[in-house]
Amino acid sequence: MDDDATEPPDDMVATPANVISRTKRGSTLMRDIWNLPPGTKHVLHLNGEGQPIGPSGETFKRWIGTITRKYYMCPVVPIDWREVPIQYKRECWGEIERRWAIPADKVPLVEQEDWAMQLLGHLRRARRTLLKKERCLAGMSKQEVVDNIPNNCDEEQWKKLVEYWFTEGVKTKALQNKASRGFQKEIPRTGPRSLAQLVAILKNETGRPVERAVVYDKAYRHKDGTPVTDKAAENMRRMQELLNAGTQLIGESSHGGGILWAPDDAYAQVMGKERHGRVRGVGFGPTPSGRKAKDVLPDSTTPRQSYASHQRVVELEDQIATLTRARAEDANKIEALVQLVTLERTQRIERDA
């Protein structure tokens, strides 16, 4: 195993001075994954939301990160991942499929390629952000940035990326985003560990599902246990009051460690409504689609029905309602027929008389 094998940073120049004093790590290579014998796969562990967890999950994401640094497999342009030619994505998926066994009970086989490409696109974007931070420094001209190309990047791709960065609209948007980030005072202290990884650890420690109010309390503290800001401390206090008041979510152990959340859980009541198309505090993957208001259970001892079970109950109730209506209609038809027969009989008796 040589997971920690590294290569020198792209801007490192070997001199007698820095050869002795260098302490900075370079990029992780993950050679043991790339050099797996044919037919050998690592088993990837996922939670119920399809998020990588455990040691295999950490290794998987680190290895996926090495794909984003291979320009011939994962180009830095086009900017929009959806516009990247399909042949690149197919090659990336082929490498993933050859080395990793993704559990079909967590991600169906027909969805695994799309799932992997979504994660790769997410990490590719993070890779570009890091490149800009390291290579496009304040005050540098466009040509200076072009000349500051990383060793592991294609020259034409790099020129196109720099051209995009120096587009007026992009520069304006970048300044706006930078100003917005300046107002962000609460920064999670989870390090390289994802929220899904943190939740898996908490679930193993407590033996119970974990909701995002609890995750917030763990993620926004320093190593010594103090909240990152006074605002974070106030948020934690308010969330804890709501949890103590009986707003704790009902969870299922079968979810495998996914973060419990609902549109009106303790976290949402303190932090506000979700933005369109995303969910805060749950990590990469989950979306608000199909999620309804929470079920609550003060003592958190009775598991709730799964969404699939709930849908089945709704379907059966609809069927019962349909049969009941049909039965009522049949009863009305029978009653009308009886009335018609009675009327004809009465008329015949009157004629005979």
Short mmCIF file of C-alpha atoms in Angstrom, two decimals:
data_model
loop_
_atom_site.label_atom_id
_atom_site.label_comp_id
_atom_site.label_asym_id
_atom_site.label_seq_id
_atom_site.Cartn_x
_atom_site.Cartn_y
_atom_site.Cartn_z
CA MET A 1 0.00 0.00 0.00
CA ASP A 2 1.35 3.42 -0.90
CA ASP A 3 -1.74 5.65 -0.61
CA ASP A 4 0.52 8.41 0.66
CA ALA A 5 2.83 8.35 -2.35
CA THR A 6 3.18 11.92 -3.56
CA GLU A 7 4.61 13.90 -6.41
CA PRO A 8 6.35 17.29 -5.97
CA PRO A 9 4.12 20.38 -6.27
CA ASP A 10 4.12 21.78 -9.80
CA ASP A 11 5.89 24.97 -8.71
CA MET A 12 8.65 23.17 -6.77
CA VAL A 13 12.17 23.73 -8.06
CA ALA A 14 14.90 21.54 -6.60
CA THR A 15 17.71 23.57 -5.04
CA PRO A 16 20.17 22.64 -2.26
CA ALA A 17 18.18 24.82 0.14
CA ASN A 18 14.68 23.55 -0.48
CA VAL A 19 15.69 19.91 -0.92
CA ILE A 20 16.69 19.91 2.73
CA SER A 21 13.92 22.08 4.19
CA ARG A 22 10.95 21.00 2.07
CA THR A 23 8.04 19.80 4.22
CA LYS A 24 5.06 20.48 1.93
CA ARG A 25 3.27 17.41 0.55
CA GLY A 26 2.55 17.14 -3.12
CA SER A 27 -0.42 15.47 -4.80
CA THR A 28 -1.52 12.01 -3.72
CA LEU A 29 -0.99 9.47 -6.52
CA MET A 30 -2.98 6.46 -5.25
CA ARG A 31 -0.73 4.07 -7.18
CA ASP A 32 -2.09 1.03 -5.36
CA ILE A 33 -5.55 1.67 -6.86
CA TRP A 34 -4.28 2.43 -10.34
CA ASN A 35 -2.11 -0.70 -10.31
CA LEU A 36 -4.77 -3.19 -9.20
CA PRO A 37 -4.44 -6.54 -10.97
CA PRO A 38 -7.07 -7.19 -13.68
CA GLY A 39 -10.30 -8.56 -12.24
CA THR A 40 -9.56 -7.20 -8.75
CA LYS A 41 -11.87 -4.60 -7.25
CA HIS A 42 -12.17 -2.66 -4.03
CA VAL A 43 -15.61 -2.76 -2.38
CA LEU A 44 -17.02 0.73 -1.91
CA HIS A 45 -19.14 1.35 1.18
CA LEU A 46 -22.04 3.78 0.86
CA ASN A 47 -24.75 5.02 3.19
CA GLY A 48 -28.44 5.03 2.33
CA GLU A 49 -28.10 8.31 0.44
CA GLY A 50 -25.39 6.89 -1.84
CA GLN A 51 -22.58 8.81 -0.13
CA PRO A 52 -19.14 7.17 0.30
CA ILE A 53 -18.36 6.34 3.94
CA GLY A 54 -15.72 4.49 5.93
CA PRO A 55 -12.08 3.92 4.92
CA SER A 56 -13.11 2.69 1.46
CA GLY A 57 -15.18 5.85 0.93
CA GLU A 58 -12.23 8.07 1.85
CA THR A 59 -9.94 6.13 -0.48
CA PHE A 60 -12.48 6.25 -3.30
CA LYS A 61 -12.85 10.04 -3.18
CA ARG A 62 -9.09 10.54 -2.98
CA TRP A 63 -8.61 8.27 -5.98
CA ILE A 64 -11.36 10.05 -7.95
CA GLY A 65 -9.43 13.24 -7.20
CA THR A 66 -6.44 11.83 -9.09
CA ILE A 67 -8.65 11.43 -12.19
CA THR A 68 -9.42 15.16 -12.16
CA ARG A 69 -5.68 15.84 -12.44
CA LYS A 70 -5.34 13.79 -15.63
CA TYR A 71 -6.14 16.32 -18.37
CA TYR A 72 -6.39 13.59 -21.04
CA MET A 73 -9.21 11.92 -19.07
CA CYS A 74 -10.88 14.84 -17.29
CA PRO A 75 -10.26 18.14 -19.15
CA VAL A 76 -10.60 21.43 -17.27
CA VAL A 77 -12.69 22.84 -20.14
CA PRO A 78 -15.52 23.13 -21.14
CA ILE A 79 -16.50 24.83 -17.90
CA ASP A 80 -19.92 23.17 -17.76
CA TRP A 81 -19.45 19.47 -16.96
CA ARG A 82 -22.54 18.65 -19.04
CA GLU A 83 -20.75 19.94 -22.14
CA VAL A 84 -17.66 17.77 -21.72
CA PRO A 85 -17.56 15.27 -24.64
CA ILE A 86 -19.06 11.93 -23.75
CA GLN A 87 -15.91 9.97 -24.65
CA TYR A 88 -14.05 11.49 -21.68
CA LYS A 89 -16.81 10.52 -19.28
CA ARG A 90 -17.01 7.00 -20.68
CA GLU A 91 -13.25 6.54 -20.25
CA CYS A 92 -13.44 7.81 -16.66
CA TRP A 93 -16.35 5.51 -15.90
CA GLY A 94 -14.47 2.57 -17.41
CA GLU A 95 -11.56 3.17 -15.02
CA ILE A 96 -13.93 3.43 -12.05
CA GLU A 97 -15.90 0.33 -13.02
CA ARG A 98 -12.71 -1.74 -13.42
CA ARG A 99 -11.47 -0.94 -9.91
CA TRP A 100 -14.52 -0.49 -7.69
CA ALA A 101 -17.51 -2.64 -6.77
CA ILE A 102 -20.37 -0.23 -6.10
CA PRO A 103 -23.21 -1.83 -4.08
CA ALA A 104 -26.28 -2.16 -6.29
CA ASP A 105 -28.62 -2.01 -3.29
CA LYS A 106 -27.45 1.57 -2.66
CA VAL A 107 -26.99 2.71 -6.27
CA PRO A 108 -28.84 0.61 -8.91
CA LEU A 109 -26.62 -0.68 -11.70
CA VAL A 110 -28.37 1.43 -14.34
CA GLU A 111 -27.70 4.58 -12.30
CA GLN A 112 -24.10 3.93 -11.24
CA GLU A 113 -22.42 5.67 -14.17
CA ASP A 114 -24.52 8.82 -13.73
CA TRP A 115 -23.88 8.73 -9.98
CA ALA A 116 -20.11 8.46 -10.48
CA MET A 117 -20.08 11.21 -13.11
CA GLN A 118 -21.96 13.59 -10.81
CA LEU A 119 -19.33 13.05 -8.13
CA LEU A 120 -16.51 13.44 -10.66
CA GLY A 121 -18.03 16.68 -11.95
CA HIS A 122 -18.25 17.98 -8.40
CA LEU A 123 -14.57 17.19 -7.73
CA ARG A 124 -13.54 18.59 -11.13
CA ARG A 125 -15.06 21.91 -10.18
CA ALA A 126 -13.17 21.85 -6.88
CA ARG A 127 -9.98 21.10 -8.84
CA ARG A 128 -10.51 24.20 -11.01
CA THR A 129 -11.12 26.32 -7.92
CA LEU A 130 -7.82 25.16 -6.45
CA LEU A 131 -5.98 25.86 -9.72
CA LYS A 132 -7.28 29.41 -9.77
CA LYS A 133 -6.30 29.96 -6.16
CA GLU A 134 -2.77 28.69 -6.78
CA ARG A 135 -2.10 29.95 -10.32
CA CYS A 136 -4.22 33.05 -10.92
CA LEU A 137 -2.88 35.35 -8.24
CA ALA A 138 -4.07 38.89 -7.60
CA GLY A 139 -2.38 41.44 -9.85
CA MET A 140 -1.23 38.93 -12.47
CA SER A 141 -1.90 39.69 -16.12
CA LYS A 142 -3.60 37.21 -18.41
CA GLN A 143 -0.31 36.30 -20.08
CA GLU A 144 1.39 35.80 -16.73
CA VAL A 145 -1.31 33.34 -15.72
CA VAL A 146 -1.05 31.57 -19.08
CA ASP A 147 2.69 31.21 -18.51
CA ASN A 148 2.04 29.88 -14.99
CA ILE A 149 0.67 26.61 -16.35
CA PRO A 150 0.78 23.52 -14.08
CA ASN A 151 2.94 20.63 -15.23
CA ASN A 152 -0.02 18.24 -15.42
CA CYS A 153 -2.26 20.41 -17.60
CA ASP A 154 -2.71 20.59 -21.36
CA GLU A 155 -1.52 23.92 -22.81
CA GLU A 156 -4.59 24.52 -24.99
CA GLN A 157 -6.98 23.60 -22.20
CA TRP A 158 -5.12 25.91 -19.84
CA LYS A 159 -5.30 28.85 -22.27
CA LYS A 160 -9.05 28.39 -22.64
CA LEU A 161 -9.52 28.21 -18.87
CA VAL A 162 -7.46 31.39 -18.33
CA GLU A 163 -9.43 33.13 -21.08
CA TYR A 164 -12.62 32.21 -19.22
CA TRP A 165 -11.26 33.54 -15.91
CA PHE A 166 -10.39 36.88 -17.54
CA THR A 167 -13.82 37.34 -19.18
CA GLU A 168 -15.35 40.52 -17.78
CA GLY A 169 -18.58 38.86 -16.69
CA VAL A 170 -16.70 36.07 -14.94
CA LYS A 171 -14.33 38.53 -13.22
CA THR A 172 -17.31 40.55 -11.96
CA LYS A 173 -19.06 37.42 -10.70
CA ALA A 174 -15.87 36.24 -8.98
CA LEU A 175 -15.56 39.55 -7.12
CA GLN A 176 -19.21 39.35 -6.04
CA ASN A 177 -18.74 35.78 -4.79
CA LYS A 178 -15.58 36.77 -2.94
CA ALA A 179 -17.44 39.61 -1.22
CA SER A 180 -20.26 37.22 -0.30
CA ARG A 181 -17.82 34.71 1.17
CA GLY A 182 -16.41 37.54 3.27
CA PHE A 183 -19.70 37.58 5.19
CA GLN A 184 -19.46 33.86 5.89
CA LYS A 185 -18.22 33.60 9.44
CA GLU A 186 -19.16 30.01 10.18
CA ILE A 187 -16.71 27.58 8.60
CA PRO A 188 -17.04 23.86 9.43
CA ARG A 189 -14.03 22.25 11.08
CA THR A 190 -14.34 18.75 9.64
CA GLY A 191 -11.14 18.97 7.58
CA PRO A 192 -10.99 16.49 4.67
CA ARG A 193 -13.66 14.35 6.30
CA SER A 194 -17.06 14.68 4.59
CA LEU A 195 -20.30 15.21 6.48
CA ALA A 196 -21.37 11.69 5.48
CA GLN A 197 -18.15 10.32 6.99
CA LEU A 198 -18.77 12.29 10.19
CA VAL A 199 -22.33 10.98 10.44
CA ALA A 200 -21.20 7.38 9.93
CA ILE A 201 -18.78 7.79 12.86
CA LEU A 202 -21.44 9.37 15.08
CA LYS A 203 -23.93 6.62 14.20
CA ASN A 204 -21.41 3.94 15.10
CA GLU A 205 -20.72 5.66 18.41
CA THR A 206 -24.37 6.16 19.41
CA GLY A 207 -26.06 3.28 17.57
CA ARG A 208 -28.76 5.69 16.37
CA PRO A 209 -29.47 7.70 13.19
CA VAL A 210 -28.18 11.27 13.20
CA GLU A 211 -29.96 14.41 12.04
CA ARG A 212 -28.33 17.51 10.67
CA ALA A 213 -28.84 19.62 13.81
CA VAL A 214 -26.55 17.17 15.61
CA VAL A 215 -24.09 17.21 12.71
CA TYR A 216 -24.00 21.02 12.85
CA ASP A 217 -23.12 20.88 16.53
CA LYS A 218 -20.19 18.57 15.80
CA ALA A 219 -18.94 20.19 12.59
CA TYR A 220 -18.85 23.80 13.78
CA ARG A 221 -16.59 23.37 16.78
CA HIS A 222 -12.83 23.76 17.19
CA LYS A 223 -10.70 20.85 18.35
CA ASP A 224 -11.08 22.04 21.94
CA GLY A 225 -14.89 21.84 21.63
CA THR A 226 -15.63 25.57 21.50
CA PRO A 227 -18.00 26.84 18.77
CA VAL A 228 -16.32 28.51 15.79
CA THR A 229 -18.26 31.77 16.39
CA ASP A 230 -20.72 33.26 18.86
CA LYS A 231 -23.38 32.98 16.14
CA ALA A 232 -22.68 29.27 15.77
CA ALA A 233 -22.96 28.87 19.54
CA GLU A 234 -26.36 30.60 19.48
CA ASN A 235 -27.52 28.38 16.61
CA MET A 236 -26.46 25.28 18.54
CA ARG A 237 -28.32 26.44 21.62
CA ARG A 238 -31.54 27.07 19.69
CA MET A 239 -31.33 23.74 17.84
CA GLN A 240 -30.77 21.88 21.10
CA GLU A 241 -33.82 23.56 22.64
CA LEU A 242 -35.95 22.42 19.71
CA LEU A 243 -34.59 18.87 19.94
CA ASN A 244 -35.30 18.80 23.69
CA ALA A 245 -38.81 20.10 23.01
CA GLY A 246 -39.65 17.02 20.94
CA THR A 247 -38.76 17.94 17.36
CA GLN A 248 -36.26 15.11 16.99
CA LEU A 249 -36.63 13.22 13.73
CA ILE A 250 -37.64 9.60 13.53
CA GLY A 251 -35.02 7.61 11.65
CA GLU A 252 -34.37 4.17 10.25
CA SER A 253 -31.20 2.20 10.86
CA SER A 254 -31.61 0.73 7.38
CA HIS A 255 -30.64 4.09 5.93
CA GLY A 256 -27.06 3.11 6.68
CA GLY A 257 -25.89 6.34 8.24
CA GLY A 258 -27.42 8.96 5.93
CA ILE A 259 -28.13 12.31 7.55
CA LEU A 260 -31.76 12.65 8.64
CA TRP A 261 -33.41 15.88 7.55
CA ALA A 262 -36.80 17.41 6.82
CA PRO A 263 -37.98 20.81 5.53
CA ASP A 264 -39.11 21.77 9.04
CA ASP A 265 -36.57 20.02 11.26
CA ALA A 266 -34.67 21.76 14.06
CA TYR A 267 -31.90 22.80 11.68
CA ALA A 268 -34.31 24.39 9.20
CA GLN A 269 -36.21 26.23 11.94
CA VAL A 270 -32.98 27.90 13.04
CA MET A 271 -31.14 28.32 9.72
CA GLY A 272 -34.13 29.09 7.48
CA LYS A 273 -35.68 27.47 4.42
CA GLU A 274 -33.67 25.51 1.89
CA ARG A 275 -32.53 26.99 -1.39
CA HIS A 276 -34.00 25.64 -4.59
CA GLY A 277 -32.51 22.33 -5.68
CA ARG A 278 -30.15 21.74 -2.75
CA VAL A 279 -30.12 20.75 0.89
CA ARG A 280 -27.75 22.30 3.40
CA GLY A 281 -25.92 20.32 6.02
CA VAL A 282 -26.20 16.86 4.43
CA GLY A 283 -23.24 16.74 2.06
CA PHE A 284 -23.06 15.87 -1.64
CA GLY A 285 -25.93 13.88 -3.14
CA PRO A 286 -29.30 14.41 -1.37
CA THR A 287 -31.79 16.79 -2.97
CA PRO A 288 -35.13 18.19 -1.72
CA SER A 289 -37.11 16.23 -4.33
CA GLY A 290 -39.88 14.20 -2.74
CA ARG A 291 -39.00 15.07 0.85
CA LYS A 292 -42.05 15.97 2.92
CA ALA A 293 -42.52 17.42 6.39
CA LYS A 294 -40.96 15.46 9.19
CA ASP A 295 -42.38 12.90 11.53
CA VAL A 296 -41.43 13.56 15.12
CA LEU A 297 -41.07 11.27 18.07
CA PRO A 298 -40.12 12.73 21.47
CA ASP A 299 -38.34 9.62 22.74
CA SER A 300 -36.97 8.50 19.33
CA THR A 301 -37.73 4.88 20.07
CA THR A 302 -40.21 3.94 17.32
CA PRO A 303 -38.91 3.90 13.75
CA ARG A 304 -40.99 5.60 11.11
CA GLN A 305 -42.22 4.07 7.88
CA SER A 306 -39.88 4.37 4.96
CA TYR A 307 -40.92 6.59 2.07
CA ALA A 308 -41.46 3.53 -0.11
CA SER A 309 -43.74 1.97 2.51
CA HIS A 310 -45.66 5.21 2.81
CA GLN A 311 -46.15 5.33 -0.96
CA ARG A 312 -47.44 1.73 -0.92
CA VAL A 313 -49.98 2.61 1.76
CA VAL A 314 -51.15 5.59 -0.31
CA GLU A 315 -51.54 3.35 -3.39
CA LEU A 316 -53.59 0.79 -1.44
CA GLU A 317 -55.80 3.51 0.01
CA ASP A 318 -56.43 4.79 -3.54
CA GLN A 319 -57.36 1.29 -4.65
CA ILE A 320 -59.79 0.91 -1.75
CA ALA A 321 -61.36 4.27 -2.57
CA THR A 322 -61.72 3.23 -6.23
CA LEU A 323 -63.38 -0.08 -5.29
CA THR A 324 -65.67 1.69 -2.85
CA ARG A 325 -66.77 4.13 -5.55
CA ALA A 326 -67.29 1.28 -7.99
CA ARG A 327 -69.34 -0.60 -5.40
CA ALA A 328 -71.45 2.47 -4.75
CA GLU A 329 -72.02 2.92 -8.48
CA ASP A 330 -73.02 -0.74 -8.81
CA ALA A 331 -75.42 -0.36 -5.89
CA ASN A 332 -77.01 2.65 -7.58
CA LYS A 333 -77.38 0.71 -10.82
CA ILE A 334 -78.99 -2.23 -9.00
CA GLU A 335 -81.37 0.11 -7.17
CA ALA A 336 -82.31 1.81 -10.44
CA LEU A 337 -82.89 -1.58 -12.08
CA VAL A 338 -85.09 -2.71 -9.17
CA GLN A 339 -87.12 0.48 -9.44
CA LEU A 340 -87.50 -0.05 -13.19
CA VAL A 341 -88.66 -3.66 -12.74
CA THR A 342 -91.09 -2.61 -10.02
CA LEU A 343 -92.50 0.15 -12.23
CA GLU A 344 -93.00 -2.19 -15.21
CA ARG A 345 -94.69 -4.78 -12.96
CA THR A 346 -97.05 -2.18 -11.57
CA GLN A 347 -97.94 -0.93 -15.04
CA ARG A 348 -98.61 -4.51 -16.28
CA ILE A 349 -100.92 -5.20 -13.31
CA GLU A 350 -102.82 -2.02 -14.03
CA ARG A 351 -103.25 -2.95 -17.72
CA ASP A 352 -104.46 -6.45 -16.85
CA ALA A 353 -106.99 -5.03 -14.44
#
